[in-house]
Amino acid sequence: MSTTDRLRYVYAVTRPFDGVLPEGARGIGGEPPRLLRHGDLVAVTGAVAPEDFDEAPLRARLEDLDWLADTARAHDAVIAALSTVTCPLPLRLATVCRDDSGVRRLVEDGHDRFVRALERLDGRVEWGVKVYAEPAAEEEAEPAAAGTGSSGRDYLRRRLHARRSREGDWERADALCRRLHGELSRHAEAGTVHRPQDARLSGVPGVNVLNAAYLVDRERSEEFVELVEAASEPGVRVELTGPWAPYSFAGIADEEAPAAHEAPAAHEAPAAHEAPAAHEVHEAPAAQEAGR
């Protein structure tokens, strides 16, 4: 299939920049991304097969979690490569145009929002913070049932103790989340709270009680990391990830823009928004975490 027969996958929008992408940068299908300049902006694109990325087959593909994760990893690899040479504005997973003309219309239609977002994101990175409530080791197992060498009164006493311990863990986790989010928000340019992750899907121990992202000036990142690492409470685990390209804040200048056509969400991930190019663009939800 020739390049002219393939759709255009748009990874990101950036300002023009000096230099080239790192050698070996590869996107979907193992192909190197291409830079398409339009005015004072650059779209980072790749050619993809219509049997995978046209609107109808894409909806079916989004139900295939293995395919979705592979696509998200390839998408993220391009964004990571861009982040080494410029400040990219990541677009949502599977933002697709019919051809280069459609990409130019995408850039043209969203120009003002793209420029505002790039100005806000320049020199900043995203850090992810998750807080988990974890039961103490001695409470993870169900208290021994009555009739196995202990009285019913002892069994009920242990049950009550375990319940109170769990309630204490939740109270400590809730208090830590409130305090930590407030403190981190004061040290960040912006912050957003995502839906907690389902442990049945993530496979991570504990109950996720805070799933947040923060936009932080690169020069203040060390201070931000120290604040997170200092947060600790018994029965509570705090995880820090990053620095990432600012996926969660790609729509920071586009809060009132009309939403483009979206395929159903098949995973949990922070959203980013961009202007649609009429009927020629279709997109799926953002997938920052799908490949990590």
PDB file of C-alpha atoms in Angstrom, residues 19-284:
ATOM      1  CA  GLY A  19      17.430  19.700  15.066  1.00  0.00           C
ATOM      2  CA  VAL A  20      15.768  16.384  14.317  1.00  0.00           C
ATOM      3  CA  LEU A  21      14.099  13.627  16.284  1.00  0.00           C
ATOM      4  CA  PRO A  22      16.474  11.133  17.901  1.00  0.00           C
ATOM      5  CA  GLU A  23      17.713   8.493  15.481  1.00  0.00           C
ATOM      6  CA  GLY A  24      15.678   5.329  15.819  1.00  0.00           C
ATOM      7  CA  ALA A  25      12.457   7.043  16.927  1.00  0.00           C
ATOM      8  CA  ARG A  26       9.597   4.832  15.758  1.00  0.00           C
ATOM      9  CA  GLY A  27       5.850   5.094  15.965  1.00  0.00           C
ATOM     10  CA  ILE A  28       2.961   2.841  14.970  1.00  0.00           C
ATOM     11  CA  GLY A  29       4.024   0.005  12.697  1.00  0.00           C
ATOM     12  CA  GLY A  30       7.668   0.742  13.464  1.00  0.00           C
ATOM     13  CA  GLU A  31       7.698   3.715  11.109  1.00  0.00           C
ATOM     14  CA  PRO A  32       9.577   6.945  11.927  1.00  0.00           C
ATOM     15  CA  PRO A  33       7.305   9.950  12.511  1.00  0.00           C
ATOM     16  CA  ARG A  34       7.196  12.765   9.963  1.00  0.00           C
ATOM     17  CA  LEU A  35       7.077  16.503  10.603  1.00  0.00           C
ATOM     18  CA  LEU A  36       4.485  18.479   8.649  1.00  0.00           C
ATOM     19  CA  ARG A  37       4.813  22.237   9.083  1.00  0.00           C
ATOM     20  CA  HIS A  38       1.795  24.471   8.686  1.00  0.00           C
ATOM     21  CA  GLY A  39       2.362  28.145   9.400  1.00  0.00           C
ATOM     22  CA  ASP A  40       3.942  28.577  12.821  1.00  0.00           C
ATOM     23  CA  LEU A  41       3.087  25.061  14.010  1.00  0.00           C
ATOM     24  CA  VAL A  42       4.289  21.549  13.217  1.00  0.00           C
ATOM     25  CA  ALA A  43       2.142  18.409  13.192  1.00  0.00           C
ATOM     26  CA  VAL A  44       3.968  15.163  13.981  1.00  0.00           C
ATOM     27  CA  THR A  45       2.381  12.458  11.859  1.00  0.00           C
ATOM     28  CA  GLY A  46       2.686   8.895  10.628  1.00  0.00           C
ATOM     29  CA  ALA A  47       1.013   6.871   7.875  1.00  0.00           C
ATOM     30  CA  VAL A  48      -1.342   4.139   9.120  1.00  0.00           C
ATOM     31  CA  ALA A  49      -3.487   1.511   7.430  1.00  0.00           C
ATOM     32  CA  PRO A  50      -7.194   2.326   6.937  1.00  0.00           C
ATOM     33  CA  GLU A  51      -8.144  -1.276   7.784  1.00  0.00           C
ATOM     34  CA  ASP A  52      -7.007  -0.506  11.329  1.00  0.00           C
ATOM     35  CA  PHE A  53      -7.622   3.219  11.744  1.00  0.00           C
ATOM     36  CA  ASP A  54     -10.620   4.127   9.627  1.00  0.00           C
ATOM     37  CA  GLU A  55     -13.559   4.952  11.868  1.00  0.00           C
ATOM     38  CA  ALA A  56     -15.476   1.658  11.723  1.00  0.00           C
ATOM     39  CA  PRO A  57     -12.513  -0.737  12.147  1.00  0.00           C
ATOM     40  CA  LEU A  58     -11.022   1.527  14.825  1.00  0.00           C
ATOM     41  CA  ARG A  59     -14.100   1.067  16.995  1.00  0.00           C
ATOM     42  CA  ALA A  60     -13.631  -2.669  16.815  1.00  0.00           C
ATOM     43  CA  ARG A  61      -9.899  -2.385  17.458  1.00  0.00           C
ATOM     44  CA  LEU A  62     -10.505  -0.396  20.642  1.00  0.00           C
ATOM     45  CA  GLU A  63     -12.103  -3.495  22.139  1.00  0.00           C
ATOM     46  CA  ASP A  64      -8.803  -5.376  21.686  1.00  0.00           C
ATOM     47  CA  LEU A  65      -6.812  -4.404  24.777  1.00  0.00           C
ATOM     48  CA  ASP A  66      -3.571  -5.921  23.479  1.00  0.00           C
ATOM     49  CA  TRP A  67      -3.806  -3.888  20.262  1.00  0.00           C
ATOM     50  CA  LEU A  68      -4.753  -0.818  22.254  1.00  0.00           C
ATOM     51  CA  ALA A  69      -1.755  -1.186  24.581  1.00  0.00           C
ATOM     52  CA  ASP A  70       0.642  -1.677  21.643  1.00  0.00           C
ATOM     53  CA  THR A  71      -0.746   1.407  19.927  1.00  0.00           C
ATOM     54  CA  ALA A  72      -0.501   3.440  23.120  1.00  0.00           C
ATOM     55  CA  ARG A  73       3.130   2.408  23.626  1.00  0.00           C
ATOM     56  CA  ALA A  74       4.011   3.417  20.060  1.00  0.00           C
ATOM     57  CA  HIS A  75       2.173   6.719  20.522  1.00  0.00           C
ATOM     58  CA  ASP A  76       3.993   7.383  23.780  1.00  0.00           C
ATOM     59  CA  ALA A  77       7.377   6.490  22.242  1.00  0.00           C
ATOM     60  CA  VAL A  78       6.951   9.293  19.706  1.00  0.00           C
ATOM     61  CA  ILE A  79       5.904  11.777  22.400  1.00  0.00           C
ATOM     62  CA  ALA A  80       8.907  10.769  24.536  1.00  0.00           C
ATOM     63  CA  ALA A  81      11.252  11.281  21.563  1.00  0.00           C
ATOM     64  CA  LEU A  82       9.727  14.701  20.884  1.00  0.00           C
ATOM     65  CA  SER A  83      10.171  15.674  24.531  1.00  0.00           C
ATOM     66  CA  THR A  84      13.949  15.407  24.155  1.00  0.00           C
ATOM     67  CA  VAL A  85      14.048  18.186  21.539  1.00  0.00           C
ATOM     68  CA  THR A  86      10.968  20.358  22.128  1.00  0.00           C
ATOM     69  CA  CYS A  87       7.795  20.811  24.180  1.00  0.00           C
ATOM     70  CA  PRO A  88       5.091  18.745  22.440  1.00  0.00           C
ATOM     71  CA  LEU A  89       1.351  19.099  22.778  1.00  0.00           C
ATOM     72  CA  PRO A  90       0.241  15.436  22.774  1.00  0.00           C
ATOM     73  CA  LEU A  91      -2.969  14.702  20.880  1.00  0.00           C
ATOM     74  CA  ARG A  92      -5.370  11.971  21.857  1.00  0.00           C
ATOM     75  CA  LEU A  93      -4.733   8.377  20.958  1.00  0.00           C
ATOM     76  CA  ALA A  94      -5.877   7.627  17.395  1.00  0.00           C
ATOM     77  CA  THR A  95      -6.329  11.182  16.130  1.00  0.00           C
ATOM     78  CA  VAL A  96      -6.492  10.376  12.423  1.00  0.00           C
ATOM     79  CA  CYS A  97      -6.911  12.476   9.252  1.00  0.00           C
ATOM     80  CA  ARG A  98      -7.548  11.322   5.690  1.00  0.00           C
ATOM     81  CA  ASP A  99      -4.436  12.929   4.207  1.00  0.00           C
ATOM     82  CA  ASP A 100      -1.938  15.762   4.641  1.00  0.00           C
ATOM     83  CA  SER A 101      -4.594  18.307   3.686  1.00  0.00           C
ATOM     84  CA  GLY A 102      -6.727  17.044   6.563  1.00  0.00           C
ATOM     85  CA  VAL A 103      -3.778  17.427   8.933  1.00  0.00           C
ATOM     86  CA  ARG A 104      -3.312  21.029   7.800  1.00  0.00           C
ATOM     87  CA  ARG A 105      -6.989  21.721   8.414  1.00  0.00           C
ATOM     88  CA  LEU A 106      -6.670  20.155  11.879  1.00  0.00           C
ATOM     89  CA  VAL A 107      -3.795  22.519  12.688  1.00  0.00           C
ATOM     90  CA  GLU A 108      -5.581  25.504  11.145  1.00  0.00           C
ATOM     91  CA  ASP A 109      -8.868  24.895  12.982  1.00  0.00           C
ATOM     92  CA  GLY A 110      -7.168  24.410  16.323  1.00  0.00           C
ATOM     93  CA  HIS A 111      -4.394  26.970  15.836  1.00  0.00           C
ATOM     94  CA  ASP A 112      -5.273  29.451  18.581  1.00  0.00           C
ATOM     95  CA  ARG A 113      -5.937  26.756  21.182  1.00  0.00           C
ATOM     96  CA  PHE A 114      -2.774  24.890  20.236  1.00  0.00           C
ATOM     97  CA  VAL A 115      -0.683  28.053  20.588  1.00  0.00           C
ATOM     98  CA  ARG A 116      -2.192  28.926  23.974  1.00  0.00           C
ATOM     99  CA  ALA A 117      -1.623  25.404  25.254  1.00  0.00           C
ATOM    100  CA  LEU A 118       1.973  25.312  24.013  1.00  0.00           C
ATOM    101  CA  GLU A 119       2.673  28.630  25.734  1.00  0.00           C
ATOM    102  CA  ARG A 120       1.241  27.270  28.992  1.00  0.00           C
ATOM    103  CA  LEU A 121       3.112  23.962  28.756  1.00  0.00           C
ATOM    104  CA  ASP A 122       6.490  25.278  27.667  1.00  0.00           C
ATOM    105  CA  GLY A 123       9.197  24.350  30.189  1.00  0.00           C
ATOM    106  CA  ARG A 124       6.824  22.191  32.219  1.00  0.00           C
ATOM    107  CA  VAL A 125       6.403  18.452  32.751  1.00  0.00           C
ATOM    108  CA  GLU A 126       3.753  16.195  34.215  1.00  0.00           C
ATOM    109  CA  TRP A 127       4.197  14.193  37.415  1.00  0.00           C
ATOM    110  CA  GLY A 128       1.736  11.505  38.471  1.00  0.00           C
ATOM    111  CA  VAL A 129       0.953  10.802  42.126  1.00  0.00           C
ATOM    112  CA  LYS A 130      -1.085   7.852  43.369  1.00  0.00           C
ATOM    113  CA  VAL A 131      -2.028   7.117  46.973  1.00  0.00           C
ATOM    114  CA  TYR A 132      -3.091   3.625  48.078  1.00  0.00           C
ATOM    115  CA  ALA A 133      -4.716   2.523  51.320  1.00  0.00           C
ATOM    116  CA  GLU A 134      -3.174  -0.790  52.412  1.00  0.00           C
ATOM    117  CA  PRO A 135      -4.293  -3.035  55.274  1.00  0.00           C
ATOM    118  CA  ALA A 136      -1.665  -4.002  57.809  1.00  0.00           C
ATOM    119  CA  ALA A 137      -0.087  -7.383  57.144  1.00  0.00           C
ATOM    120  CA  GLU A 138      -1.734  -9.026  60.137  1.00  0.00           C
ATOM    121  CA  GLU A 139      -5.172  -7.876  58.916  1.00  0.00           C
ATOM    122  CA  GLU A 140      -4.928  -9.054  55.324  1.00  0.00           C
ATOM    123  CA  ALA A 141      -6.085 -12.541  56.200  1.00  0.00           C
ATOM    124  CA  GLU A 142      -9.640 -13.093  57.403  1.00  0.00           C
ATOM    125  CA  PRO A 143      -9.707 -13.636  61.183  1.00  0.00           C
ATOM    126  CA  ALA A 144      -9.921 -17.323  62.050  1.00  0.00           C
ATOM    127  CA  ALA A 145     -13.481 -18.524  62.249  1.00  0.00           C
ATOM    128  CA  ALA A 146     -14.986 -19.632  65.533  1.00  0.00           C
ATOM    129  CA  GLY A 147     -14.512 -23.304  66.273  1.00  0.00           C
ATOM    130  CA  THR A 148     -10.842 -23.526  65.207  1.00  0.00           C
ATOM    131  CA  GLY A 149      -9.283 -23.360  68.649  1.00  0.00           C
ATOM    132  CA  SER A 150     -10.786 -20.049  69.763  1.00  0.00           C
ATOM    133  CA  SER A 151     -14.096 -18.986  71.259  1.00  0.00           C
ATOM    134  CA  GLY A 152     -16.797 -17.127  69.398  1.00  0.00           C
ATOM    135  CA  ARG A 153     -16.127 -14.119  71.606  1.00  0.00           C
ATOM    136  CA  ASP A 154     -12.452 -14.101  70.557  1.00  0.00           C
ATOM    137  CA  TYR A 155     -13.494 -14.347  66.914  1.00  0.00           C
ATOM    138  CA  LEU A 156     -15.855 -11.382  67.187  1.00  0.00           C
ATOM    139  CA  ARG A 157     -13.194  -9.374  69.043  1.00  0.00           C
ATOM    140  CA  ARG A 158     -10.719  -9.967  66.218  1.00  0.00           C
ATOM    141  CA  ARG A 159     -13.334  -9.041  63.629  1.00  0.00           C
ATOM    142  CA  LEU A 160     -14.034  -5.772  65.444  1.00  0.00           C
ATOM    143  CA  HIS A 161     -10.327  -5.019  65.752  1.00  0.00           C
ATOM    144  CA  ALA A 162      -9.785  -5.663  62.023  1.00  0.00           C
ATOM    145  CA  ARG A 163     -12.706  -3.419  61.085  1.00  0.00           C
ATOM    146  CA  ARG A 164     -11.466  -0.582  63.265  1.00  0.00           C
ATOM    147  CA  SER A 165      -7.965  -0.964  61.824  1.00  0.00           C
ATOM    148  CA  ARG A 166      -9.305  -0.759  58.282  1.00  0.00           C
ATOM    149  CA  GLU A 167     -11.348   2.299  59.191  1.00  0.00           C
ATOM    150  CA  GLY A 168      -8.197   3.868  60.637  1.00  0.00           C
ATOM    151  CA  ASP A 169      -6.304   3.119  57.418  1.00  0.00           C
ATOM    152  CA  TRP A 170      -9.018   4.794  55.374  1.00  0.00           C
ATOM    153  CA  GLU A 171      -9.044   7.844  57.657  1.00  0.00           C
ATOM    154  CA  ARG A 172      -5.246   8.181  57.447  1.00  0.00           C
ATOM    155  CA  ALA A 173      -5.309   7.723  53.668  1.00  0.00           C
ATOM    156  CA  ASP A 174      -8.082  10.323  53.274  1.00  0.00           C
ATOM    157  CA  ALA A 175      -6.289  12.842  55.485  1.00  0.00           C
ATOM    158  CA  LEU A 176      -3.000  12.269  53.645  1.00  0.00           C
ATOM    159  CA  CYS A 177      -4.679  12.698  50.256  1.00  0.00           C
ATOM    160  CA  ARG A 178      -6.246  16.010  51.229  1.00  0.00           C
ATOM    161  CA  ARG A 179      -3.064  17.369  52.763  1.00  0.00           C
ATOM    162  CA  LEU A 180      -0.778  16.107  49.991  1.00  0.00           C
ATOM    163  CA  HIS A 181      -2.986  17.277  47.119  1.00  0.00           C
ATOM    164  CA  GLY A 182      -3.256  20.754  48.620  1.00  0.00           C
ATOM    165  CA  GLU A 183       0.486  21.014  49.179  1.00  0.00           C
ATOM    166  CA  LEU A 184       1.419  19.655  45.743  1.00  0.00           C
ATOM    167  CA  SER A 185      -1.119  21.924  44.031  1.00  0.00           C
ATOM    168  CA  ARG A 186       0.592  24.956  45.589  1.00  0.00           C
ATOM    169  CA  HIS A 187       3.914  23.841  44.086  1.00  0.00           C
ATOM    170  CA  ALA A 188       2.450  23.076  40.643  1.00  0.00           C
ATOM    171  CA  GLU A 189       1.239  25.225  37.770  1.00  0.00           C
ATOM    172  CA  ALA A 190      -1.908  23.099  37.594  1.00  0.00           C
ATOM    173  CA  GLY A 191      -3.279  19.860  38.980  1.00  0.00           C
ATOM    174  CA  THR A 192      -6.026  17.429  38.050  1.00  0.00           C
ATOM    175  CA  VAL A 193      -7.551  14.423  39.785  1.00  0.00           C
ATOM    176  CA  HIS A 194      -8.412  11.352  37.707  1.00  0.00           C
ATOM    177  CA  ARG A 195     -10.768   8.527  38.537  1.00  0.00           C
ATOM    178  CA  PRO A 196      -9.134   6.026  40.933  1.00  0.00           C
ATOM    179  CA  GLN A 197      -7.784   2.914  39.245  1.00  0.00           C
ATOM    180  CA  ASP A 198      -9.613  -0.369  39.723  1.00  0.00           C
ATOM    181  CA  ALA A 199      -7.257  -2.833  41.441  1.00  0.00           C
ATOM    182  CA  ARG A 200      -8.879  -5.697  39.514  1.00  0.00           C
ATOM    183  CA  LEU A 201      -7.620  -4.137  36.280  1.00  0.00           C
ATOM    184  CA  SER A 202      -4.320  -2.639  37.409  1.00  0.00           C
ATOM    185  CA  GLY A 203      -3.194  -5.604  39.515  1.00  0.00           C
ATOM    186  CA  VAL A 204      -1.619  -3.171  41.995  1.00  0.00           C
ATOM    187  CA  PRO A 205      -2.043  -4.019  45.707  1.00  0.00           C
ATOM    188  CA  GLY A 206      -4.062  -1.715  47.920  1.00  0.00           C
ATOM    189  CA  VAL A 207      -7.021   0.542  47.133  1.00  0.00           C
ATOM    190  CA  ASN A 208      -6.272   3.579  44.990  1.00  0.00           C
ATOM    191  CA  VAL A 209      -7.687   6.599  46.818  1.00  0.00           C
ATOM    192  CA  LEU A 210      -5.889   9.369  44.903  1.00  0.00           C
ATOM    193  CA  ASN A 211      -4.897   9.332  41.227  1.00  0.00           C
ATOM    194  CA  ALA A 212      -3.664  12.812  40.368  1.00  0.00           C
ATOM    195  CA  ALA A 213      -1.424  14.585  37.860  1.00  0.00           C
ATOM    196  CA  TYR A 214       0.458  17.838  38.323  1.00  0.00           C
ATOM    197  CA  LEU A 215       1.952  20.256  35.826  1.00  0.00           C
ATOM    198  CA  VAL A 216       5.297  21.349  37.247  1.00  0.00           C
ATOM    199  CA  ASP A 217       8.003  23.721  36.065  1.00  0.00           C
ATOM    200  CA  ARG A 218      11.090  21.669  35.223  1.00  0.00           C
ATOM    201  CA  GLU A 219      13.195  23.871  37.486  1.00  0.00           C
ATOM    202  CA  ARG A 220      10.917  23.100  40.456  1.00  0.00           C
ATOM    203  CA  SER A 221      10.657  19.378  39.815  1.00  0.00           C
ATOM    204  CA  GLU A 222      13.302  18.415  42.363  1.00  0.00           C
ATOM    205  CA  GLU A 223      11.441  20.262  45.100  1.00  0.00           C
ATOM    206  CA  PHE A 224       8.164  18.665  43.996  1.00  0.00           C
ATOM    207  CA  VAL A 225       9.664  15.161  44.083  1.00  0.00           C
ATOM    208  CA  GLU A 226      11.027  15.755  47.598  1.00  0.00           C
ATOM    209  CA  LEU A 227       7.548  16.732  48.815  1.00  0.00           C
ATOM    210  CA  VAL A 228       6.043  13.507  47.470  1.00  0.00           C
ATOM    211  CA  GLU A 229       8.829  11.315  48.810  1.00  0.00           C
ATOM    212  CA  ALA A 230       8.413  12.846  52.287  1.00  0.00           C
ATOM    213  CA  ALA A 231       4.718  11.867  52.423  1.00  0.00           C
ATOM    214  CA  SER A 232       4.212   8.718  54.466  1.00  0.00           C
ATOM    215  CA  GLU A 233       1.640   7.260  56.843  1.00  0.00           C
ATOM    216  CA  PRO A 234       1.187   3.744  58.287  1.00  0.00           C
ATOM    217  CA  GLY A 235      -1.157   1.777  56.042  1.00  0.00           C
ATOM    218  CA  VAL A 236      -0.760   4.253  53.169  1.00  0.00           C
ATOM    219  CA  ARG A 237       1.498   3.950  50.100  1.00  0.00           C
ATOM    220  CA  VAL A 238       2.415   6.904  47.889  1.00  0.00           C
ATOM    221  CA  GLU A 239       3.705   6.352  44.333  1.00  0.00           C
ATOM    222  CA  LEU A 240       5.317   8.949  42.059  1.00  0.00           C
ATOM    223  CA  THR A 241       5.685   8.553  38.293  1.00  0.00           C
ATOM    224  CA  GLY A 242       7.262  10.834  35.714  1.00  0.00           C
ATOM    225  CA  PRO A 243       8.338  13.167  34.465  1.00  0.00           C
ATOM    226  CA  TRP A 244       6.040  12.726  31.469  1.00  0.00           C
ATOM    227  CA  ALA A 245       5.004  14.880  28.567  1.00  0.00           C
ATOM    228  CA  PRO A 246       1.950  16.841  29.814  1.00  0.00           C
ATOM    229  CA  TYR A 247      -0.788  14.497  28.546  1.00  0.00           C
ATOM    230  CA  SER A 248      -3.240  15.426  31.284  1.00  0.00           C
ATOM    231  CA  PHE A 249      -2.925  19.138  30.495  1.00  0.00           C
ATOM    232  CA  ALA A 250      -2.998  19.106  26.698  1.00  0.00           C
ATOM    233  CA  GLY A 251      -6.496  20.622  26.859  1.00  0.00           C
ATOM    234  CA  ILE A 252      -5.474  23.343  29.284  1.00  0.00           C
ATOM    235  CA  ALA A 253      -6.413  26.109  26.789  1.00  0.00           C
ATOM    236  CA  ASP A 254      -9.338  24.259  25.249  1.00  0.00           C
ATOM    237  CA  GLU A 255     -11.749  23.725  28.125  1.00  0.00           C
ATOM    238  CA  GLU A 256     -14.752  25.116  26.266  1.00  0.00           C
ATOM    239  CA  ALA A 257     -14.027  23.699  22.822  1.00  0.00           C
ATOM    240  CA  PRO A 258     -16.618  21.278  21.386  1.00  0.00           C
ATOM    241  CA  ALA A 259     -15.628  17.644  21.723  1.00  0.00           C
ATOM    242  CA  ALA A 260     -14.634  15.698  18.613  1.00  0.00           C
ATOM    243  CA  HIS A 261     -16.152  12.329  17.812  1.00  0.00           C
ATOM    244  CA  GLU A 262     -14.825   9.762  20.268  1.00  0.00           C
ATOM    245  CA  ALA A 263     -14.752   5.994  20.286  1.00  0.00           C
ATOM    246  CA  PRO A 264     -15.810   4.268  23.527  1.00  0.00           C
ATOM    247  CA  ALA A 265     -13.194   4.212  26.296  1.00  0.00           C
ATOM    248  CA  ALA A 266     -11.567   0.832  26.746  1.00  0.00           C
ATOM    249  CA  HIS A 267      -9.172   1.786  29.542  1.00  0.00           C
ATOM    250  CA  GLU A 268      -8.538   4.500  32.057  1.00  0.00           C
ATOM    251  CA  ALA A 269      -6.315   7.374  31.028  1.00  0.00           C
ATOM    252  CA  PRO A 270      -6.145  11.152  31.315  1.00  0.00           C
ATOM    253  CA  ALA A 271      -7.934  13.054  28.597  1.00  0.00           C
ATOM    254  CA  ALA A 272      -6.510  15.597  26.201  1.00  0.00           C
ATOM    255  CA  HIS A 273      -8.512  17.657  23.706  1.00  0.00           C
ATOM    256  CA  GLU A 274      -7.919  19.192  20.345  1.00  0.00           C
ATOM    257  CA  ALA A 275      -9.917  20.736  17.577  1.00  0.00           C
ATOM    258  CA  PRO A 276     -11.554  18.383  15.075  1.00  0.00           C
ATOM    259  CA  ALA A 277     -10.927  18.807  11.356  1.00  0.00           C
ATOM    260  CA  ALA A 278     -14.553  18.515  10.257  1.00  0.00           C
ATOM    261  CA  HIS A 279     -15.518  14.933   9.279  1.00  0.00           C
ATOM    262  CA  GLU A 280     -11.972  13.949   8.420  1.00  0.00           C
ATOM    263  CA  VAL A 281     -10.764  13.412  11.976  1.00  0.00           C
ATOM    264  CA  HIS A 282     -11.762  10.692  14.395  1.00  0.00           C
ATOM    265  CA  GLU A 283     -10.111   9.965  17.676  1.00  0.00           C
ATOM    266  CA  ALA A 284     -10.087   7.692  20.675  1.00  0.00           C
TER     267      ALA A 284
END
